[in-house]
N, CA, C and O atoms as a MOPAC input file, in Angstrom:
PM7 MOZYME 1SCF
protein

 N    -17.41000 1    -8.96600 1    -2.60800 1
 C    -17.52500 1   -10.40600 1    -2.55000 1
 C    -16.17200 1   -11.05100 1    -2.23800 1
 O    -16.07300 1   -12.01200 1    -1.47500 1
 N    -15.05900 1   -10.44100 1    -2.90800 1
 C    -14.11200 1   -11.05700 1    -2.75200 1
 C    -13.58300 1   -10.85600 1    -1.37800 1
 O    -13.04100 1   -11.78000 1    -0.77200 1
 N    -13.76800 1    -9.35300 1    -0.74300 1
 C    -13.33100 1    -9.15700 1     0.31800 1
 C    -13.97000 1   -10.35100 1     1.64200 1
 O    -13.12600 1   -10.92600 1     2.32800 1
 N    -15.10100 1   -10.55800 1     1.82800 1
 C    -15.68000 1   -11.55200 1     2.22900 1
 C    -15.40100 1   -12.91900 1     1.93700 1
 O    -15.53600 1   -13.73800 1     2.84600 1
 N    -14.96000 1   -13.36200 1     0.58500 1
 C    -14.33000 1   -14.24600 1     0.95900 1
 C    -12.95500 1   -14.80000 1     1.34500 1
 O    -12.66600 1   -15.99200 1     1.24000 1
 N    -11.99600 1   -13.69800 1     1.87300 1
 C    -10.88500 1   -13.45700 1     2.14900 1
 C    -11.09200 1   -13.06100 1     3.64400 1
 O    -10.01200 1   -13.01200 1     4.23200 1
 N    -11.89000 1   -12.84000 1     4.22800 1
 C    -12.92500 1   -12.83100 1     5.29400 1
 C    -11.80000 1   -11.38800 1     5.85800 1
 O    -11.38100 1   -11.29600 1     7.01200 1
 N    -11.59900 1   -10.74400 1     5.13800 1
 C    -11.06700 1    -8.99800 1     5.50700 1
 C    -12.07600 1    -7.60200 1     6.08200 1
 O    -12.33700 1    -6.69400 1     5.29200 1
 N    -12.35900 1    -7.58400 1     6.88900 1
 C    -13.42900 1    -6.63100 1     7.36700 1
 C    -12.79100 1    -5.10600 1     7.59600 1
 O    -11.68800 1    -4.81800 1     8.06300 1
 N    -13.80700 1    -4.25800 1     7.13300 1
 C    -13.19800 1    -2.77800 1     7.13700 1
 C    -12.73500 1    -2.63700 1     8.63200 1
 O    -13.37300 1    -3.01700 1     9.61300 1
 N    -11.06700 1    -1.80000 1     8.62200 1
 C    -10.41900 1    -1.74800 1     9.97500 1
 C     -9.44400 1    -2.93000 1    10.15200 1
 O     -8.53800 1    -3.05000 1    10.97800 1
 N     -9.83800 1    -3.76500 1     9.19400 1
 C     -8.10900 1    -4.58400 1     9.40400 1
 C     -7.52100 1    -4.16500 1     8.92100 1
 O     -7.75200 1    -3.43000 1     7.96200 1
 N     -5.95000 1    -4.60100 1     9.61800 1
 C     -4.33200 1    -3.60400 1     9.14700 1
 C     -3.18000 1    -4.63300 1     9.08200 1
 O     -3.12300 1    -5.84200 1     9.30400 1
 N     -2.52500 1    -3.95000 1     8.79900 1
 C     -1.16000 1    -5.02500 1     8.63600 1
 C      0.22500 1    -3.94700 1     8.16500 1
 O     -0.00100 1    -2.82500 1     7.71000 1
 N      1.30700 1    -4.35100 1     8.30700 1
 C      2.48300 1    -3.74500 1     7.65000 1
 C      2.58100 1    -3.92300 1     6.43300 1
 O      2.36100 1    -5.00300 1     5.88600 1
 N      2.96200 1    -2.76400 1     5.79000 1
 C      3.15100 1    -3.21500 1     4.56600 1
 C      4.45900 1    -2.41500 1     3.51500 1
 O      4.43400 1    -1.20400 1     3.29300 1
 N      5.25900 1    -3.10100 1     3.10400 1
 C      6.33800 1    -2.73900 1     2.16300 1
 C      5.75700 1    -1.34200 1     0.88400 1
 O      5.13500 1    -1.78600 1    -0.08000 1
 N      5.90700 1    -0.26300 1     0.91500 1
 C      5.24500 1     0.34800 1     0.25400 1
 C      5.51600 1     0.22000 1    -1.18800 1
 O      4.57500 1     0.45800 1    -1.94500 1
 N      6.98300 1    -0.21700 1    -1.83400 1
 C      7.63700 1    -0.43300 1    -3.13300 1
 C      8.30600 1    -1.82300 1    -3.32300 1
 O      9.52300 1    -1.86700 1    -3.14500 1
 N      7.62300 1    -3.01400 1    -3.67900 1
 C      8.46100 1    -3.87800 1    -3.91500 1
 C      9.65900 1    -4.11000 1    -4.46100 1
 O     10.13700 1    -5.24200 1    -4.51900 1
 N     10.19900 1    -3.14000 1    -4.87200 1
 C     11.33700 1    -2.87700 1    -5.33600 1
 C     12.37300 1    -2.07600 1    -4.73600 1
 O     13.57200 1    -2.08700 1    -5.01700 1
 N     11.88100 1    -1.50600 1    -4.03300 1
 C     13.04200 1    -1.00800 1    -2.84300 1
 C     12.75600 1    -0.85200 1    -1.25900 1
 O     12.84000 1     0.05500 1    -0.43200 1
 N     12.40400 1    -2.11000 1    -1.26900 1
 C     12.35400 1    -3.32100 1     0.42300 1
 C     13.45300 1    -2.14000 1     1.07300 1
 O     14.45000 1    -1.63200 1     0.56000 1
 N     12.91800 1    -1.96800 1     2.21800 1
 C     14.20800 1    -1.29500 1     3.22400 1
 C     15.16200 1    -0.26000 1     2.79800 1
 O     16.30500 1    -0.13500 1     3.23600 1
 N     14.65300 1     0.39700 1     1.99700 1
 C     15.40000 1     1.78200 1     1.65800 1
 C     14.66700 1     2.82900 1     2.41300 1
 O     13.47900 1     2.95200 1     2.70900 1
 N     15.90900 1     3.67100 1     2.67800 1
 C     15.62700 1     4.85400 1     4.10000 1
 C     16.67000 1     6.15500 1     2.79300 1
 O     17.79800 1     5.95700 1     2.34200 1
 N     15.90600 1     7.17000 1     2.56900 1
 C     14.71300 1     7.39000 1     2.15200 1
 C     13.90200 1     6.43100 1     1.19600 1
 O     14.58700 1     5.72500 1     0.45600 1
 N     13.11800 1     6.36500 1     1.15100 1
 C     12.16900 1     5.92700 1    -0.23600 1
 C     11.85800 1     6.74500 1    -1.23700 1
 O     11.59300 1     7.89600 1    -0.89100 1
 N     11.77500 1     6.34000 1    -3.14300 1
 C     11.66700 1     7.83600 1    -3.38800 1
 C      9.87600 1     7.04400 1    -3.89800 1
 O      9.93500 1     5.81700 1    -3.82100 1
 N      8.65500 1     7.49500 1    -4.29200 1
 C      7.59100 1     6.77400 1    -5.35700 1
 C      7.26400 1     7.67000 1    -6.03800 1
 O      7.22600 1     8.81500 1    -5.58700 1
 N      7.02200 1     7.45000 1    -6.99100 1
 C      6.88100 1     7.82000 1    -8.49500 1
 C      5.08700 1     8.04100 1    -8.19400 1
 O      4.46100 1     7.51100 1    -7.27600 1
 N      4.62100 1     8.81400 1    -9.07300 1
 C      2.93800 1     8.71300 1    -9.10700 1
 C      2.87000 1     7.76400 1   -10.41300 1
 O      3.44900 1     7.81200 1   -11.49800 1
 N      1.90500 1     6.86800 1    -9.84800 1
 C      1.12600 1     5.82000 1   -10.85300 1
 C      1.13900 1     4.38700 1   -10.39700 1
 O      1.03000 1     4.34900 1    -9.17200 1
 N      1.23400 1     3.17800 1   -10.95100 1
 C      0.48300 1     2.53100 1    -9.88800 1
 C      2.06300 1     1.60800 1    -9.11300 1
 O      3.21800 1     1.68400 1    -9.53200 1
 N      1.61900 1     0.90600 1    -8.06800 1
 C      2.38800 1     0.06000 1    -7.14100 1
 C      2.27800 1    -0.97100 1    -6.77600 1
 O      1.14800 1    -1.39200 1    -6.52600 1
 N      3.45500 1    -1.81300 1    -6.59500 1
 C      3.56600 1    -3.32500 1    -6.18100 1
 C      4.02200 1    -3.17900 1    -4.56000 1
 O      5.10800 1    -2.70400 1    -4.22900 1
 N      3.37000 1    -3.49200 1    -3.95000 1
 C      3.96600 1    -3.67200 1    -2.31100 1
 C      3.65200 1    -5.00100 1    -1.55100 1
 O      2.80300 1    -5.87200 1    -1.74000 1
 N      4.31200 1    -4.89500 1    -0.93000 1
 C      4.46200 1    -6.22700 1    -0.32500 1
 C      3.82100 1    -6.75200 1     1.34400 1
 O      4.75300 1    -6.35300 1     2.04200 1
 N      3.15100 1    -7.17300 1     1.99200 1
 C      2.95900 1    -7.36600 1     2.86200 1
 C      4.02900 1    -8.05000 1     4.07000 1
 O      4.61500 1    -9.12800 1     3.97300 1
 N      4.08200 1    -7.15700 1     5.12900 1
 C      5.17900 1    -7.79100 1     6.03900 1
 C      4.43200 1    -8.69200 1     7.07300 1
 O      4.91900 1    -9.69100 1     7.60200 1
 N      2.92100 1    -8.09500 1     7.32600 1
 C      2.34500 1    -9.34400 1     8.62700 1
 C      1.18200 1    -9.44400 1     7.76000 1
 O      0.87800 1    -8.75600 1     6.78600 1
 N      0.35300 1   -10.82700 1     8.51400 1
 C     -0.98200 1   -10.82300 1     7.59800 1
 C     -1.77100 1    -9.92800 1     7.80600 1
 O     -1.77000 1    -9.24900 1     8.83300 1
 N     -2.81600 1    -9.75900 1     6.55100 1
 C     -4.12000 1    -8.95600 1     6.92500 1
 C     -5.11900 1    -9.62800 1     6.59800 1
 O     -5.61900 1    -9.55000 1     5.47600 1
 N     -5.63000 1   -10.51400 1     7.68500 1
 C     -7.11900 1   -11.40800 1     8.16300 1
 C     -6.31200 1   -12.73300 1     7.48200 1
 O     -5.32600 1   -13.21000 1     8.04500 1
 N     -6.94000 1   -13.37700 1     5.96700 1
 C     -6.24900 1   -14.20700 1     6.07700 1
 C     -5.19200 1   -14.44000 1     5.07800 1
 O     -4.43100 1   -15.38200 1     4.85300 1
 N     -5.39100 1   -13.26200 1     4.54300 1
 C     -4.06900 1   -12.84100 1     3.48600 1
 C     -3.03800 1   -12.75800 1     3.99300 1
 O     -2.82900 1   -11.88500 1     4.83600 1
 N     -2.07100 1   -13.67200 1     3.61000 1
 C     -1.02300 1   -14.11400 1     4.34700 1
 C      0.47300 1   -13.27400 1     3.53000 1
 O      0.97300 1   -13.16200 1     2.41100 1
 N      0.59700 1   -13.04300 1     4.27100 1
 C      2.37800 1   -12.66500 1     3.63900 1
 C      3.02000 1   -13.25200 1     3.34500 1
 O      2.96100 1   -14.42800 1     3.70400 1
 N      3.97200 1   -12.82800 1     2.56200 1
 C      4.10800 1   -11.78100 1     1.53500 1
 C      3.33200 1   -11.52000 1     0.58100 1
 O      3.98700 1   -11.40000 1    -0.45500 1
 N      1.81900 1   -11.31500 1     0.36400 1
 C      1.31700 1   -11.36900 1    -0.20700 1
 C      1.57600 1   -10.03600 1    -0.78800 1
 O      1.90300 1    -9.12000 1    -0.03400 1
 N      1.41400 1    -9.76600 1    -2.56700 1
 C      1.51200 1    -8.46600 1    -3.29500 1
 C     -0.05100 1    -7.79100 1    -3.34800 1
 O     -1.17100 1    -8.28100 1    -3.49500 1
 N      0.40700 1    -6.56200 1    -3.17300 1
 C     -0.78000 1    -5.08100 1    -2.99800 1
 C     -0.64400 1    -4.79400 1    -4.53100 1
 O      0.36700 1    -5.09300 1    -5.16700 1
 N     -1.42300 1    -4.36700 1    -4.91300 1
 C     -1.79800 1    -3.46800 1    -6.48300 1
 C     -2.00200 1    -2.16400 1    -6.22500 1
 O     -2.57300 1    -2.26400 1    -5.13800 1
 N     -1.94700 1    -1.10800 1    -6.43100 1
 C     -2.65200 1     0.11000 1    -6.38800 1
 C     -2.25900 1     0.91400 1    -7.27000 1
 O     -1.93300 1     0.72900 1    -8.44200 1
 N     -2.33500 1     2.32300 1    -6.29700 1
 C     -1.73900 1     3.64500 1    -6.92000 1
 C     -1.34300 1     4.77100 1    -6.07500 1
 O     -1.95800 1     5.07000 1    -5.05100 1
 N     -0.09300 1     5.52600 1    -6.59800 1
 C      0.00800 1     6.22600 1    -5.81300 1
 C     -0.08500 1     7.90700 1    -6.11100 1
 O      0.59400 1     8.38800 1    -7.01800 1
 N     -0.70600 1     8.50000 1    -5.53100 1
 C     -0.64400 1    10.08400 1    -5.83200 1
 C      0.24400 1    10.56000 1    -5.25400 1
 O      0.74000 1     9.90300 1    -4.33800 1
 N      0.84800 1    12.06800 1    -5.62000 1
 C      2.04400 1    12.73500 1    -5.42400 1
 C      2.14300 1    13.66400 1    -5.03600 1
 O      2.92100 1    14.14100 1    -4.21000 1
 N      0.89300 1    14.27500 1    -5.91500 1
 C      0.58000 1    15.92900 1    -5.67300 1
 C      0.41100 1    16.45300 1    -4.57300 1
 O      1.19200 1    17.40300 1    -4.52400 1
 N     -0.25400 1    16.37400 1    -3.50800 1
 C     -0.41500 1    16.93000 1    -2.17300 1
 C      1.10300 1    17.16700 1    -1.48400 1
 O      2.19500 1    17.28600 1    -2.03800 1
 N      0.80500 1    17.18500 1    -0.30100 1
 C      1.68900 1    17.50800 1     0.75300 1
 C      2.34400 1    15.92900 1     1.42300 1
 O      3.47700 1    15.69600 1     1.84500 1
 N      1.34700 1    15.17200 1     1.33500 1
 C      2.27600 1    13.64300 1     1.56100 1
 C      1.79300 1    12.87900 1     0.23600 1
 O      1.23000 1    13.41300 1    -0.71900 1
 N      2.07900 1    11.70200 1     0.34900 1
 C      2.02900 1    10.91100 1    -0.49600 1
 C      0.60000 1     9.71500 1    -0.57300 1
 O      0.74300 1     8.83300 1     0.27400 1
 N     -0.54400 1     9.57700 1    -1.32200 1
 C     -1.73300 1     8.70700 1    -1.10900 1
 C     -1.79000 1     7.76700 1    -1.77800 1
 O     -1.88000 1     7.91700 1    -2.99600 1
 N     -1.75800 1     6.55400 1    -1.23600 1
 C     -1.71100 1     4.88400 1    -1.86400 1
 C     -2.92600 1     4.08300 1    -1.44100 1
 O     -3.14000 1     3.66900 1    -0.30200 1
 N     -3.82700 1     3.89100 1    -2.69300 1
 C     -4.69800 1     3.14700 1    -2.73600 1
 C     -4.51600 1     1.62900 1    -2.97600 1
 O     -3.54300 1     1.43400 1    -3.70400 1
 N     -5.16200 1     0.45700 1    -2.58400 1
 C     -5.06500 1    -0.47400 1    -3.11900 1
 C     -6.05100 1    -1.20700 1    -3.93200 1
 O     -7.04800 1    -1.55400 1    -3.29800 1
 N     -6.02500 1    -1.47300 1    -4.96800 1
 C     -7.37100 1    -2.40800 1    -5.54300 1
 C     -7.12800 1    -4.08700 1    -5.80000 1
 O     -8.06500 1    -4.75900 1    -6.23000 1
 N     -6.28000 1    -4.48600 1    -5.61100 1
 C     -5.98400 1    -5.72000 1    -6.04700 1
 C     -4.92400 1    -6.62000 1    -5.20200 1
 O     -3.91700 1    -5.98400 1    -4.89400 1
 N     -4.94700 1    -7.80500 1    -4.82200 1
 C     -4.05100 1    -8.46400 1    -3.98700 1
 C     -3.69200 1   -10.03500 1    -4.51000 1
 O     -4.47500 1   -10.79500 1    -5.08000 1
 N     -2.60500 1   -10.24100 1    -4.23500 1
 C     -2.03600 1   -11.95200 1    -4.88200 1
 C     -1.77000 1   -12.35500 1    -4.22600 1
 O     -0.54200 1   -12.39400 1    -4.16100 1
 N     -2.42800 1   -12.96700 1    -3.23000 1
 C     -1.86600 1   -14.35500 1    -2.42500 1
 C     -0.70600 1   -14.94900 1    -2.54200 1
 O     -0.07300 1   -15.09600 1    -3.58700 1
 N     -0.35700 1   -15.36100 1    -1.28600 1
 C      1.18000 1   -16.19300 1    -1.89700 1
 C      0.49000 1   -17.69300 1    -2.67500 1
 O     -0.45400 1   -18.41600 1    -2.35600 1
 N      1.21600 1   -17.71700 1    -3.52500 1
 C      0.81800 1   -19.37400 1    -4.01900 1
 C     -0.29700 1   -19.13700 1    -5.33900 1
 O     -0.27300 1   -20.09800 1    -6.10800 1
 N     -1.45700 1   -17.82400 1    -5.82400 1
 C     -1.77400 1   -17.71600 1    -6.32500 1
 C     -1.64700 1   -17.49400 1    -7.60100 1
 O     -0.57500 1   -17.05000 1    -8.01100 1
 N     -2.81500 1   -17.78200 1    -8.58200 1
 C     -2.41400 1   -17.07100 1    -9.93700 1
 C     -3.23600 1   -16.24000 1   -10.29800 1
 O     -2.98000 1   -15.87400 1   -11.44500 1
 N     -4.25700 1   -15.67500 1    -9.80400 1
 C     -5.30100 1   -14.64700 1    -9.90900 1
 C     -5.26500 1   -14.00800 1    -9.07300 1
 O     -5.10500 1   -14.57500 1    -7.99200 1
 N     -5.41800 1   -12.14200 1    -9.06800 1
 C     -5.13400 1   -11.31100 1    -8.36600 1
 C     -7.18200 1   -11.09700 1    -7.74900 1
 O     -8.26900 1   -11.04500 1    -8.32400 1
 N     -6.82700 1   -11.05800 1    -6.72600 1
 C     -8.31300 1   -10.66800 1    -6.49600 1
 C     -8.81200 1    -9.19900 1    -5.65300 1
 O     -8.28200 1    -8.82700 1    -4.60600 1
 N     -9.50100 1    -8.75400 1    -6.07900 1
 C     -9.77200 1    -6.93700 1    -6.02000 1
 C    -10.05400 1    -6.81200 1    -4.20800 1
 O    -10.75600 1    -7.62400 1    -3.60500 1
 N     -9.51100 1    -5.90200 1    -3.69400 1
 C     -9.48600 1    -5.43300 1    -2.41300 1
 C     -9.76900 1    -3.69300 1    -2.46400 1
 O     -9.79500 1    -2.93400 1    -3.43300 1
 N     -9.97900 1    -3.41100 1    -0.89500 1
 C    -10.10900 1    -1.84400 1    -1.21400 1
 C     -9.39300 1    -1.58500 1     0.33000 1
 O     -9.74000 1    -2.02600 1     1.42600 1
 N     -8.44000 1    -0.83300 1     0.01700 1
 C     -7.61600 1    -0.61400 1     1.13400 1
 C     -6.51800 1     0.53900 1     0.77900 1
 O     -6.00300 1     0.64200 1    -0.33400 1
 N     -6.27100 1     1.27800 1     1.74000 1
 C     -5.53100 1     2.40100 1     1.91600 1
 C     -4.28600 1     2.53600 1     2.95300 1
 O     -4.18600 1     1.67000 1     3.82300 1
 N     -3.46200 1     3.44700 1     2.90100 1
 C     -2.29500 1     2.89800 1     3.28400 1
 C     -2.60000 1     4.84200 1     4.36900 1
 O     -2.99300 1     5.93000 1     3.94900 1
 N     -2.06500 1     4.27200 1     6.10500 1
 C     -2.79600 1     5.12800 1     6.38700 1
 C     -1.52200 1     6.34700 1     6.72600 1
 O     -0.35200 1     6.05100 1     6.48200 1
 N     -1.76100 1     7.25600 1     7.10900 1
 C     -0.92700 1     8.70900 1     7.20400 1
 C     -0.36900 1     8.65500 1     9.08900 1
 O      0.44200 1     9.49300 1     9.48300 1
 N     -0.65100 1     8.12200 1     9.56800 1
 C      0.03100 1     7.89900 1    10.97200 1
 C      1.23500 1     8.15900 1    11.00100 1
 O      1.93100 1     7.65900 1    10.11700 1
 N      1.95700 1     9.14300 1    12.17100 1
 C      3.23100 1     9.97900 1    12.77700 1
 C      3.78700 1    10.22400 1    11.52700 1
 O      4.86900 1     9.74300 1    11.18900 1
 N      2.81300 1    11.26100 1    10.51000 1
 C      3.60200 1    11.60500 1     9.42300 1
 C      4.46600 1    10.77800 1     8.28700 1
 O      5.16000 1    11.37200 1     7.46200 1
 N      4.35600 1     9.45500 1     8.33100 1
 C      5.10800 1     8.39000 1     7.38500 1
 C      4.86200 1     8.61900 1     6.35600 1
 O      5.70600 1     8.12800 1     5.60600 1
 N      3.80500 1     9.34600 1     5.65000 1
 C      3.49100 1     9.35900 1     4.35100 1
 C      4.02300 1    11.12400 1     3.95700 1
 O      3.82800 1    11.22400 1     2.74500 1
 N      4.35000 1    11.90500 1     4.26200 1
 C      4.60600 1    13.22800 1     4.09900 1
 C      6.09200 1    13.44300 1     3.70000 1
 O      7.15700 1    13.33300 1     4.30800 1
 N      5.67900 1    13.85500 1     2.21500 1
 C      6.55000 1    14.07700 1     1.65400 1
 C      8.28700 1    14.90800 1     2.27100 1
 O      8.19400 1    15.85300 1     3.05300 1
 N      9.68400 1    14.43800 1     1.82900 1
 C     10.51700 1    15.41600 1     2.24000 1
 C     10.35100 1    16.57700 1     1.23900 1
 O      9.68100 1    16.72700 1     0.21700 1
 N     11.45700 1    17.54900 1     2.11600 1
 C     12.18600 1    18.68400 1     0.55700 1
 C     12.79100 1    17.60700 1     0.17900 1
 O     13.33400 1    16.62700 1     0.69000 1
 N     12.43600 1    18.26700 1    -1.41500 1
 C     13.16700 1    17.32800 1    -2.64500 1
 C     12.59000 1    16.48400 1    -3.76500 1
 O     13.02900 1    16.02600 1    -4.82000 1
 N     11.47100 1    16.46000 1    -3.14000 1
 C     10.41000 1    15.82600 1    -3.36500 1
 C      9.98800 1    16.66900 1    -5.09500 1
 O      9.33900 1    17.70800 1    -5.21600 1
 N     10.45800 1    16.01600 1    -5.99000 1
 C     10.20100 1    16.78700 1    -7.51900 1
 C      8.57800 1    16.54000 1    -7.96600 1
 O      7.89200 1    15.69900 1    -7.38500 1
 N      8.06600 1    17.36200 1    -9.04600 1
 C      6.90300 1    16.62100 1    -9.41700 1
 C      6.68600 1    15.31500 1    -9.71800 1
 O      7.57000 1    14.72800 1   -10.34200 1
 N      5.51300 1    14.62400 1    -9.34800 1
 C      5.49600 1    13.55800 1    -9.40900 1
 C      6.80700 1    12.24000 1    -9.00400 1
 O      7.55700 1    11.48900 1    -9.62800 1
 N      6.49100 1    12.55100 1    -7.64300 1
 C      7.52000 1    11.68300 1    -6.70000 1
 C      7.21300 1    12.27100 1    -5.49100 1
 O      6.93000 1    13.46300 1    -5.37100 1
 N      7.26100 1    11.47200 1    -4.59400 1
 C      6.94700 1    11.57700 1    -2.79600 1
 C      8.51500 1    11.12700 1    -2.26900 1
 O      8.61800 1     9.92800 1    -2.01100 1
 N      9.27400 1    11.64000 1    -2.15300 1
 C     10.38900 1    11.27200 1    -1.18700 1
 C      9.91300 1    11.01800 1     0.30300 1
 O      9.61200 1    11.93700 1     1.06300 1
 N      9.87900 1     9.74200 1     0.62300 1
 C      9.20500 1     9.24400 1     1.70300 1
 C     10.37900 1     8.99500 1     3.03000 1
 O     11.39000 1     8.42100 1     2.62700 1
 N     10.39100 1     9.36100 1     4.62900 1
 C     11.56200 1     8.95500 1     4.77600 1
 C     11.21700 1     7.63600 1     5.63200 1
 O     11.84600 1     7.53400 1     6.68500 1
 N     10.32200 1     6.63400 1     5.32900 1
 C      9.89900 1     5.82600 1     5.72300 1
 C      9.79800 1     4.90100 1     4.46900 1
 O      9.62400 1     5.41500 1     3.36400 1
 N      9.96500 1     2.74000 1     4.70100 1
 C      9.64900 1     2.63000 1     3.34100 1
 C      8.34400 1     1.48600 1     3.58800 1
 O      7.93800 1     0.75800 1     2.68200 1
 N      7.88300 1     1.48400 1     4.74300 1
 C      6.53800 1     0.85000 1     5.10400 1
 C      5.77100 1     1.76400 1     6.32000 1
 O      6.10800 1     2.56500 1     7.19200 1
 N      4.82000 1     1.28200 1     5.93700 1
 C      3.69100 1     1.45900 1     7.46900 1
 C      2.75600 1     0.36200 1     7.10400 1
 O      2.92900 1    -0.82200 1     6.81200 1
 N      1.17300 1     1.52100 1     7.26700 1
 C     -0.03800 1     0.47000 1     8.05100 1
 C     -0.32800 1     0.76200 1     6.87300 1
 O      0.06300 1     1.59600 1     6.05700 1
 N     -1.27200 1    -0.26000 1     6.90100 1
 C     -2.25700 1    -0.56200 1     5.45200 1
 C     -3.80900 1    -1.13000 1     6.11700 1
 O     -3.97800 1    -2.13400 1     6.80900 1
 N     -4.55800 1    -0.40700 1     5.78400 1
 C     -6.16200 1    -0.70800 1     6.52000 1
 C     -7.40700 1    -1.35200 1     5.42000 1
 O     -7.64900 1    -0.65700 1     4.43300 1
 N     -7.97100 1    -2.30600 1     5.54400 1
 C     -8.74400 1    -2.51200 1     4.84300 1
 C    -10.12600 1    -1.07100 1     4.68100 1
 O    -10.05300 1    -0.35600 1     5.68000 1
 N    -11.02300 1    -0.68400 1     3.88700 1
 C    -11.67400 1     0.15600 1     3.99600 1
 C    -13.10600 1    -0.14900 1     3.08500 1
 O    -13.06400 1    -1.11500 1     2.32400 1
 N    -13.93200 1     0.38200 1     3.13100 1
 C    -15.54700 1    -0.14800 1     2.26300 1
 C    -15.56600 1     0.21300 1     1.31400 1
 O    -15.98600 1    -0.45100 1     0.36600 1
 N    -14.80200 1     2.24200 1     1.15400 1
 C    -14.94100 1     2.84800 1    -0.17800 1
 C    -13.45800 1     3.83900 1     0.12400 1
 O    -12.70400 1     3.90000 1     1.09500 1
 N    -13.47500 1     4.39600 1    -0.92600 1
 C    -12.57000 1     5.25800 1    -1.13100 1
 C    -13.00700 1     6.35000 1    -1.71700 1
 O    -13.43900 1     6.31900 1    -2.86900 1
 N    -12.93500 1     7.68900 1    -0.84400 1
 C    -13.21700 1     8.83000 1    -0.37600 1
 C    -12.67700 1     9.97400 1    -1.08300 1
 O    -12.91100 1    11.11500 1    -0.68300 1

């Protein structure tokens, strides 16, 4: 419902800051558990800088960031989204170094896709 009324249809994308807390760091390191990121362009009519909610897993071979929740700029209620942050030219794949629970990323944004479910 909410996605509809944010009028976000599965397959929209946008850039997105993967750690609000370390904007433009080359490497990136993320921790597993959940995340604040930031939007760099809009996605539909969620406007930037709008904040992402999610989570991130570690364990695999790259790094997987879900989103469930988004804050408008100007808002005070977070409203639930379903969106994934996608694996394109390897951006999400972990370096060596990479300890348990942490993705040493050598990227600190990509794409972020709206999606129906999570898989």
């Amino acid at each position: 419902m909410a996605m509809r009324y944010l009028r976000l249809g599965v397959g929209d994308g946008a850039t997105v800051e993967f750690d609000a807390n370390q904007v433009n760091a080359w490497p990136i390191t993320l921790h597993e558990g959940h995340i604040e990121s930031v939007l760099i362009d809009d996605l539909g009519t969620l406007e930037a800088p709008a904040r992402l909610y999610g989570y991130v897993w570690t364990s695999g071979p790259q790094a997987v960031i879900r989103y469930f929740e988004a804050l408008p700029p100007g808002a005070s209620q977070r409203v639930p989204i379903c969106a994934v942050v996608r694996t394109a030219k390897g951006q999400m794949r972990k370096l060596p170094g990479s300890r348990p629970g942490t993705a040493i990323l050598e990227y600190s944004r990509g794409g972020v896709f709206i999606v129906d479910e999570f898989l």
